[in-house]
Short mmCIF file of C-alpha atoms (C1' of nucleotides) in Angstrom, two decimals:
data_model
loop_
_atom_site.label_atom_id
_atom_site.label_comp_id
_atom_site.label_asym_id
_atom_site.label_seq_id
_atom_site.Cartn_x
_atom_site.Cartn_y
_atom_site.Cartn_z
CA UNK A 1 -14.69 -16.88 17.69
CA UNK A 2 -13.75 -17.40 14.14
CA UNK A 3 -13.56 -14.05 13.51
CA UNK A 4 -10.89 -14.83 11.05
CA UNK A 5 -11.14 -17.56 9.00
CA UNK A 6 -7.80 -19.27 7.66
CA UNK A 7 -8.88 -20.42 3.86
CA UNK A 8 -10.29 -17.16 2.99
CA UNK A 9 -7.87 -14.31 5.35
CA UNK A 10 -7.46 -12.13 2.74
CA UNK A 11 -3.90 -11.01 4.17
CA UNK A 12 -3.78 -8.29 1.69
CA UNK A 13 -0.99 -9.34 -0.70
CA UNK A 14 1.14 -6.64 -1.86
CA UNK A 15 2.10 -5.40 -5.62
CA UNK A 16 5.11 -6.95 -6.00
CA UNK A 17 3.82 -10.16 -4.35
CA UNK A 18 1.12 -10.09 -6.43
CA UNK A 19 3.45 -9.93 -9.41
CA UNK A 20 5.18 -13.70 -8.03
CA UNK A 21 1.42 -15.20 -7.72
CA UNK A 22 0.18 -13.70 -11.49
CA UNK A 23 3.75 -15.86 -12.31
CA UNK A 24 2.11 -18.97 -10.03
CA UNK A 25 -1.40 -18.92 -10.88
CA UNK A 26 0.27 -18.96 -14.45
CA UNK A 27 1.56 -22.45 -14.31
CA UNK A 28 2.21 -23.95 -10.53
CA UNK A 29 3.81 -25.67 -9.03
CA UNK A 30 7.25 -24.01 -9.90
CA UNK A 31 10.86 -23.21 -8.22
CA UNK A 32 12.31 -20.16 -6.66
CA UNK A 33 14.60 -20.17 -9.40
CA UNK A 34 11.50 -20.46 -12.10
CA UNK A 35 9.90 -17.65 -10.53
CA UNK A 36 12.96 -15.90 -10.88
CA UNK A 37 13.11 -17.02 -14.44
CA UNK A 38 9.91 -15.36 -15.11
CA UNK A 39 10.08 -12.07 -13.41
CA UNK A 40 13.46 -11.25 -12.40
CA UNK A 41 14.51 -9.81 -15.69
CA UNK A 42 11.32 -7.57 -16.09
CA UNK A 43 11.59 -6.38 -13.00
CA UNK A 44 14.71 -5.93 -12.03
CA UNK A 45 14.85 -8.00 -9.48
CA UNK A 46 17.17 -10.88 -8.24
CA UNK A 47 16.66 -14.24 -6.88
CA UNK A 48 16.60 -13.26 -2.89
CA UNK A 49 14.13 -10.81 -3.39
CA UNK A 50 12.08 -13.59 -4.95
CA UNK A 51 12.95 -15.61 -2.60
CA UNK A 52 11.39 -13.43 0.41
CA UNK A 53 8.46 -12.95 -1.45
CA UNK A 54 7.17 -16.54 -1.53
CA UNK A 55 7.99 -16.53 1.82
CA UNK A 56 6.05 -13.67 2.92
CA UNK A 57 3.43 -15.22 0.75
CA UNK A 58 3.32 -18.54 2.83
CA UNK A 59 3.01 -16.88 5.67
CA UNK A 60 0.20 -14.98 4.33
CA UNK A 61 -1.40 -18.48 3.31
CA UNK A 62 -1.39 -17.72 -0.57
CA UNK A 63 0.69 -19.77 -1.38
CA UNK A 64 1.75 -23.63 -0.19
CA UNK A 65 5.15 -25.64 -0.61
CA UNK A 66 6.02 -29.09 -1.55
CA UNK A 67 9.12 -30.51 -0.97
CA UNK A 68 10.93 -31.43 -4.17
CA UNK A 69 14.33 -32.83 -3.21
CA UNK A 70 15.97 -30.01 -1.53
CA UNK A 71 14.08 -27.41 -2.55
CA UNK A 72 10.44 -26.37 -2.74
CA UNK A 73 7.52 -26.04 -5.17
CA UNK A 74 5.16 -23.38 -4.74
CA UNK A 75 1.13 -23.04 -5.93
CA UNK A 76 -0.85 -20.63 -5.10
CA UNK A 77 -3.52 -21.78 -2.68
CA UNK A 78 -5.90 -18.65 -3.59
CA UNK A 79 -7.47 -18.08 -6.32
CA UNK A 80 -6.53 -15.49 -8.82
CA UNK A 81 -10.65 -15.01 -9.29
CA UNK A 82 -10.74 -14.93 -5.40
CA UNK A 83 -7.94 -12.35 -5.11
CA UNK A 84 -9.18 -10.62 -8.80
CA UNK A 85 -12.75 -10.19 -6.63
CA UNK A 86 -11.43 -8.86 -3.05
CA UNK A 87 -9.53 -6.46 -4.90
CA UNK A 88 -12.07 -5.17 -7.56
CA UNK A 89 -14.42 -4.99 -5.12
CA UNK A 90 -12.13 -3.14 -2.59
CA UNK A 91 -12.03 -0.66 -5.41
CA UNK A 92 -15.60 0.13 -6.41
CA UNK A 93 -16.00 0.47 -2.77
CA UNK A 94 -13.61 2.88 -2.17
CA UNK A 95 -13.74 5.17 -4.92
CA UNK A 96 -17.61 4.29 -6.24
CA UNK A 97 -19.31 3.82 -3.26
CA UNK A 98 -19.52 -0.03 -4.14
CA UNK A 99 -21.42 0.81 -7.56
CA UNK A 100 -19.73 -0.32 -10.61
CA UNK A 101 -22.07 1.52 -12.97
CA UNK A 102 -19.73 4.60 -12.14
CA UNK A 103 -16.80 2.64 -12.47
CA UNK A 104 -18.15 1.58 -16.00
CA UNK A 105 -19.33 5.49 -16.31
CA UNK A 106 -16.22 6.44 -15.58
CA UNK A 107 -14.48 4.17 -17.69
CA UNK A 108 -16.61 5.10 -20.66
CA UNK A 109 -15.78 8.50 -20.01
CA UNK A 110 -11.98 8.59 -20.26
CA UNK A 111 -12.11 6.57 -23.06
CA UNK A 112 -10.96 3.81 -21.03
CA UNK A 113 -13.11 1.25 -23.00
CA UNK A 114 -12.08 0.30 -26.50
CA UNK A 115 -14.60 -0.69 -29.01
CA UNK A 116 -13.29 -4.25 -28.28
CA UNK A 117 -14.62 -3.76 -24.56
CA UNK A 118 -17.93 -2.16 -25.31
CA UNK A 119 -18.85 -5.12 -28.21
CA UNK A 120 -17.58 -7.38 -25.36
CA UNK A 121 -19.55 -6.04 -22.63
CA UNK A 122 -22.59 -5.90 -25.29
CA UNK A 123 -22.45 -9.52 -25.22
CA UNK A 124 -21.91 -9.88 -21.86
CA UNK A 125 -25.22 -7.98 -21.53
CA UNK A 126 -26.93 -10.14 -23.72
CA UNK A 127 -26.20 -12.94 -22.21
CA UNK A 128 -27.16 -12.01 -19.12
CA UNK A 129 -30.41 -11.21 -19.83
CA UNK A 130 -30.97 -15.36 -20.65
CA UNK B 1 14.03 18.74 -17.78
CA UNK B 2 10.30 18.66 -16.86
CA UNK B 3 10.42 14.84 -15.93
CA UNK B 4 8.86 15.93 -12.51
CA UNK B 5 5.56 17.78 -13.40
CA UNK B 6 4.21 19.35 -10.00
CA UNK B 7 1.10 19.69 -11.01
CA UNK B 8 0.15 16.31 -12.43
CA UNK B 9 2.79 14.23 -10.31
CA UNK B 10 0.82 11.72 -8.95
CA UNK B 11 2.82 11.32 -5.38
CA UNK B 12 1.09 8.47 -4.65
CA UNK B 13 -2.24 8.81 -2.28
CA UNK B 14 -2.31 6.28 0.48
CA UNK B 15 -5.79 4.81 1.26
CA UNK B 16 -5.82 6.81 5.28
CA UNK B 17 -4.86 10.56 2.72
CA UNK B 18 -7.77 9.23 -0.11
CA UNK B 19 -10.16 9.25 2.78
CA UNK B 20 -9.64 12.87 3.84
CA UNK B 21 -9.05 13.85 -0.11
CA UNK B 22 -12.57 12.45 0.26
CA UNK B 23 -14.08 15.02 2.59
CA UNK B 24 -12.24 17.67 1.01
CA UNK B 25 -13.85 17.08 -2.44
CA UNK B 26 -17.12 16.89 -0.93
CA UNK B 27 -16.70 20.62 0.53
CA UNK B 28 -13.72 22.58 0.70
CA UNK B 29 -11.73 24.59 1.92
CA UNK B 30 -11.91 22.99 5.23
CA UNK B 31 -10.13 23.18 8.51
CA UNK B 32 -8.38 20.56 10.02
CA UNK B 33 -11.00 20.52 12.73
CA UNK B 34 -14.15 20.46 9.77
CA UNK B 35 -12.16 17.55 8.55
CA UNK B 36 -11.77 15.75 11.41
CA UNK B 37 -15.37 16.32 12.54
CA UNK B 38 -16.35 14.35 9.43
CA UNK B 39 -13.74 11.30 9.56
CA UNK B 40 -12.70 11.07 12.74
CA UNK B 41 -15.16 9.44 14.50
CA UNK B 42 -15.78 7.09 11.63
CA UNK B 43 -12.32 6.16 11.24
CA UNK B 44 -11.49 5.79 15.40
CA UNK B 45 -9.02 9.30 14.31
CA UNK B 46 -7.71 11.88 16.58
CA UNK B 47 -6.99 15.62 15.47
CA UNK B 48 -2.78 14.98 15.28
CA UNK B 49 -3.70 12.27 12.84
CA UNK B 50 -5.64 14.15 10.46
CA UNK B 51 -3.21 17.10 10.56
CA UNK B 52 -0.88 14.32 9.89
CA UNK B 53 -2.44 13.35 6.63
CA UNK B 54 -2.95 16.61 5.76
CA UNK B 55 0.78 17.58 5.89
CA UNK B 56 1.40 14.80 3.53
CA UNK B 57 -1.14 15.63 1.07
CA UNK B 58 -0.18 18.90 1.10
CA UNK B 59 3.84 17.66 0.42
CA UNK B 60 2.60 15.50 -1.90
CA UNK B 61 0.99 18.56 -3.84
CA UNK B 62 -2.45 17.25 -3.56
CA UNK B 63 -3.32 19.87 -1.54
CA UNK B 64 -3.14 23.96 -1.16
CA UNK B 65 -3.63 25.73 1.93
CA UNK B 66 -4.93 29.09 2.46
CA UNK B 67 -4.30 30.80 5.54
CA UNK B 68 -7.55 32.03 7.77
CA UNK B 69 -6.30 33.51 10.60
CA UNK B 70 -4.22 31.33 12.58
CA UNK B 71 -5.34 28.44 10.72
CA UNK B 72 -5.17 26.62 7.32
CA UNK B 73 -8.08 25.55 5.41
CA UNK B 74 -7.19 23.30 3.22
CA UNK B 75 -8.12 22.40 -0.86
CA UNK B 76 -7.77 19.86 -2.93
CA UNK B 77 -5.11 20.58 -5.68
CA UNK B 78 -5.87 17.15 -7.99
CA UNK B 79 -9.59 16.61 -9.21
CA UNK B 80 -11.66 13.50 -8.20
CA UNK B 81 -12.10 12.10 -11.38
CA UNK B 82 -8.14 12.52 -12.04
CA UNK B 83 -7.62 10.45 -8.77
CA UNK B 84 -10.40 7.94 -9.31
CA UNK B 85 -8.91 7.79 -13.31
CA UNK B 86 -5.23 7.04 -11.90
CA UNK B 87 -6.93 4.28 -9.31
CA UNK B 88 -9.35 2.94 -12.04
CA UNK B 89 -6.19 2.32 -14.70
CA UNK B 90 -3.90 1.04 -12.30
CA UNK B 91 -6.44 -1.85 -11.13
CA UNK B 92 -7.35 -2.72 -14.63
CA UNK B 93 -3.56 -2.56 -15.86
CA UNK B 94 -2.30 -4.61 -12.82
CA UNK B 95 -5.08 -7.47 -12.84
CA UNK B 96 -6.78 -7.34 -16.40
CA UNK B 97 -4.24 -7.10 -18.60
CA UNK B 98 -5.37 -3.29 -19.25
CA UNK B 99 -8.37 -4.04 -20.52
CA UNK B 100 -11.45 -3.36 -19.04
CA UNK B 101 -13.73 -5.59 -20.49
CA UNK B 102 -12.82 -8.50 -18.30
CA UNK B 103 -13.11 -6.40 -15.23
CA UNK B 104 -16.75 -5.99 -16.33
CA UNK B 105 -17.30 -9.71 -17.17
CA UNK B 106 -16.00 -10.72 -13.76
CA UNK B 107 -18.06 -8.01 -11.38
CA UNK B 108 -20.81 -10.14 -14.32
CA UNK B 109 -20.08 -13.01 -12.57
CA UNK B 110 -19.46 -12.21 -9.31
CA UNK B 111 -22.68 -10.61 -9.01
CA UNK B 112 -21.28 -7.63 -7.93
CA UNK B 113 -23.76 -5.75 -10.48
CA UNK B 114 -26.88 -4.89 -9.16
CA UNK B 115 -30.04 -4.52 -11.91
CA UNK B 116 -29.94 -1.42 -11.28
CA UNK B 117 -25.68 -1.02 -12.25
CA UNK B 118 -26.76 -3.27 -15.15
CA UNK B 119 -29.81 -0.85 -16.30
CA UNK B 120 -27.46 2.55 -15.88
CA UNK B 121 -24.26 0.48 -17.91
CA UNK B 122 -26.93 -0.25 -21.37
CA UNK B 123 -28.25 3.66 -20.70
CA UNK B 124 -24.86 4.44 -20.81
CA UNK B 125 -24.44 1.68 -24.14
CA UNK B 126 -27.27 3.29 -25.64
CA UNK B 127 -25.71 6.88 -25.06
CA UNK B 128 -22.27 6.15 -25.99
CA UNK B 129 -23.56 4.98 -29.92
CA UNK B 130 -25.41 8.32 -30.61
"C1'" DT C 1 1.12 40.90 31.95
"C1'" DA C 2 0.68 35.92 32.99
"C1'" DC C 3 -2.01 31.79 31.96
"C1'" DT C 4 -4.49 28.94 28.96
"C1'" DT C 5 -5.95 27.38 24.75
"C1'" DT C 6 -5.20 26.37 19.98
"C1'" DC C 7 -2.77 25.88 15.80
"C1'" DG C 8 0.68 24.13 12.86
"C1'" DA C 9 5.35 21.93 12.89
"C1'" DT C 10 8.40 18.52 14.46
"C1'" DT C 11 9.32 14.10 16.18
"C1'" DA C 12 7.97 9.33 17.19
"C1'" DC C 13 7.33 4.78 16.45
"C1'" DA C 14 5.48 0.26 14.92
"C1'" DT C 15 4.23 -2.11 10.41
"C1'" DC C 16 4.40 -3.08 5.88
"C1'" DT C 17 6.94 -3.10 1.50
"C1'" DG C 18 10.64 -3.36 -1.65
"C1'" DT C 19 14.90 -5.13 -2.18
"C1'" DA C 20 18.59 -7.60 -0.67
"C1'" DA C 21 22.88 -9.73 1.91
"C1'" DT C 22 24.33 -13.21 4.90
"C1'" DC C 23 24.10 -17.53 7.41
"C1'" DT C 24 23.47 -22.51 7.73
"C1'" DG C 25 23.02 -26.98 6.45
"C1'" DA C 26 22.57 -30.49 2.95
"C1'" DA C 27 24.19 -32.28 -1.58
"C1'" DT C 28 27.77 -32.85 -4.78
"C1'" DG C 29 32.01 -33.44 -7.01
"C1'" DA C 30 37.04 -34.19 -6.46
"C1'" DT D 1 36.52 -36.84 3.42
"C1'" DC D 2 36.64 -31.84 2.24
"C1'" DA D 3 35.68 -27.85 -0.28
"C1'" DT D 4 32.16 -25.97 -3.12
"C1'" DT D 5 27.63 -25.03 -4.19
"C1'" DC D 6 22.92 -24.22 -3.81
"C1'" DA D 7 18.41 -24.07 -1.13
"C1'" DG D 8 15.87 -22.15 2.30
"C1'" DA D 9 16.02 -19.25 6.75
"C1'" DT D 10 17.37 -15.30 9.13
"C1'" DT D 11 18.62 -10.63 9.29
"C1'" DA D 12 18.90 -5.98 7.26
"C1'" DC D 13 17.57 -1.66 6.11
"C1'" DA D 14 15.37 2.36 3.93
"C1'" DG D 15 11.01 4.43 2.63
"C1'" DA D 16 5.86 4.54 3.03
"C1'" DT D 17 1.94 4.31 6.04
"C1'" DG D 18 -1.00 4.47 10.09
"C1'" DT D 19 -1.46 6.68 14.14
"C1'" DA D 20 -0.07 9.77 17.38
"C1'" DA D 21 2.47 12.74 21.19
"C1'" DT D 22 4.95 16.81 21.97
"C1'" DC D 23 6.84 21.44 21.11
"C1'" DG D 24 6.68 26.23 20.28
"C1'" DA D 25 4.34 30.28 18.90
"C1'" DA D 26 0.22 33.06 18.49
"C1'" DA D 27 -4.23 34.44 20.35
"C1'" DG D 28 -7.51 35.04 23.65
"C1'" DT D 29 -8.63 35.82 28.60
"C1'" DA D 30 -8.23 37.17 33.32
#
DNA sequence: TACTTTCGATTACATCTGTAATCTGAATGA
DNA sequence: TCATTCAGATTACAGATGTAATCGAAAGTA
């Protein structure tokens, strides 16, 4: 019967809600209007639009309220390395048949990767490998 | 003038038009039946919804047609690795910051890499230094 | 020639998204 | 107490998307 379980329904979260979470998994619990403060100006929007998005985003589950007076507090109640994963992974499935070496291939290949990220990965390796 | 250009202008590809792109990258050009008899019983389609897609993709300019007979047979317009390149970026951009070094590091973690994605990615390492 | 089949083109329609405006009720200040 | 203000809730509305049904013309078939 659980066919859908309530923690983990990844209720895909769109970009612009994604945009309100990045603000919330940034520091949390926060406002409406601290949202706001964070995003509206860079992009252009204005505080009902906010406003619908945590909404939509409690519906979805990612996010929970707490009653501060007469307003709320939001968190998120995913995790940005849980969403970060579904949606990386959605990826590589989709366009690499779920291999990341041709991501990384790929990556390599358009130059994607700065010297910074191959060093970094080098290590990455490395450690690994313990 | 040129802000628009038709050739490059990446109209969006919605996940349902990337799967057709798909089977039209694999072989083309293709009917709207030859594509159908490769998605649509995988996807639950029906012909109308493929033809559907294909309209779009061909408004979109991701597509030519050539007529064959009565029919179209359709070709991709954009390349694969162009699409995939877009795809790749945006994901990166939106949840790492741009850089694709963390991406790496957390399909590390995750486990998403197989030995065998971790064997290719230092061939590729190796490759990459010459 | 009339009927049927087959295409593409047009239209449909429910959701999801982006982006708000408006409504309602509580809190606040005069 | 009464108007103003500010929060969330409700409603709005266009464009994108998923998923077709239907229409009209061309082609094939009897």
């Amino acid at each position: 019967m659980a066919s859908k379980d309530e923690s983990q329904n990844a209720e895909r979260i769109s970009e612009a809600e994604h945009a309100v979470m990045e603000v919330l998994w940034h520091e949390s619990p926060l406002s409406a209007a601290d949202v706001c403060d964070v995003v509206c100006k860079e992009r252009g929007w204005s505080i009902p639009t906010v406003k619908t998005l945590l909404s939509r985003l409690v519906s979805k589950g990612a996010l929970s309220t707490e009653p501060d007076g007469r307003r709320f507090l939001y968190s998120p109640l995913i995790e940005r390395s849980a969403y970060v994963g579904t949606e990386s992974k959605r990826l590589v499935e989709r366009l690499f048949g779920g291999r990341a070496a041709p991501l990384f291939a790929h990556l390599a290949q358009t130059e994607a990767l700065s010297a910074d990220d191959i060093a970094e990965i080098e290590r990455l390796l490395k450690e690994m490998k313990k």
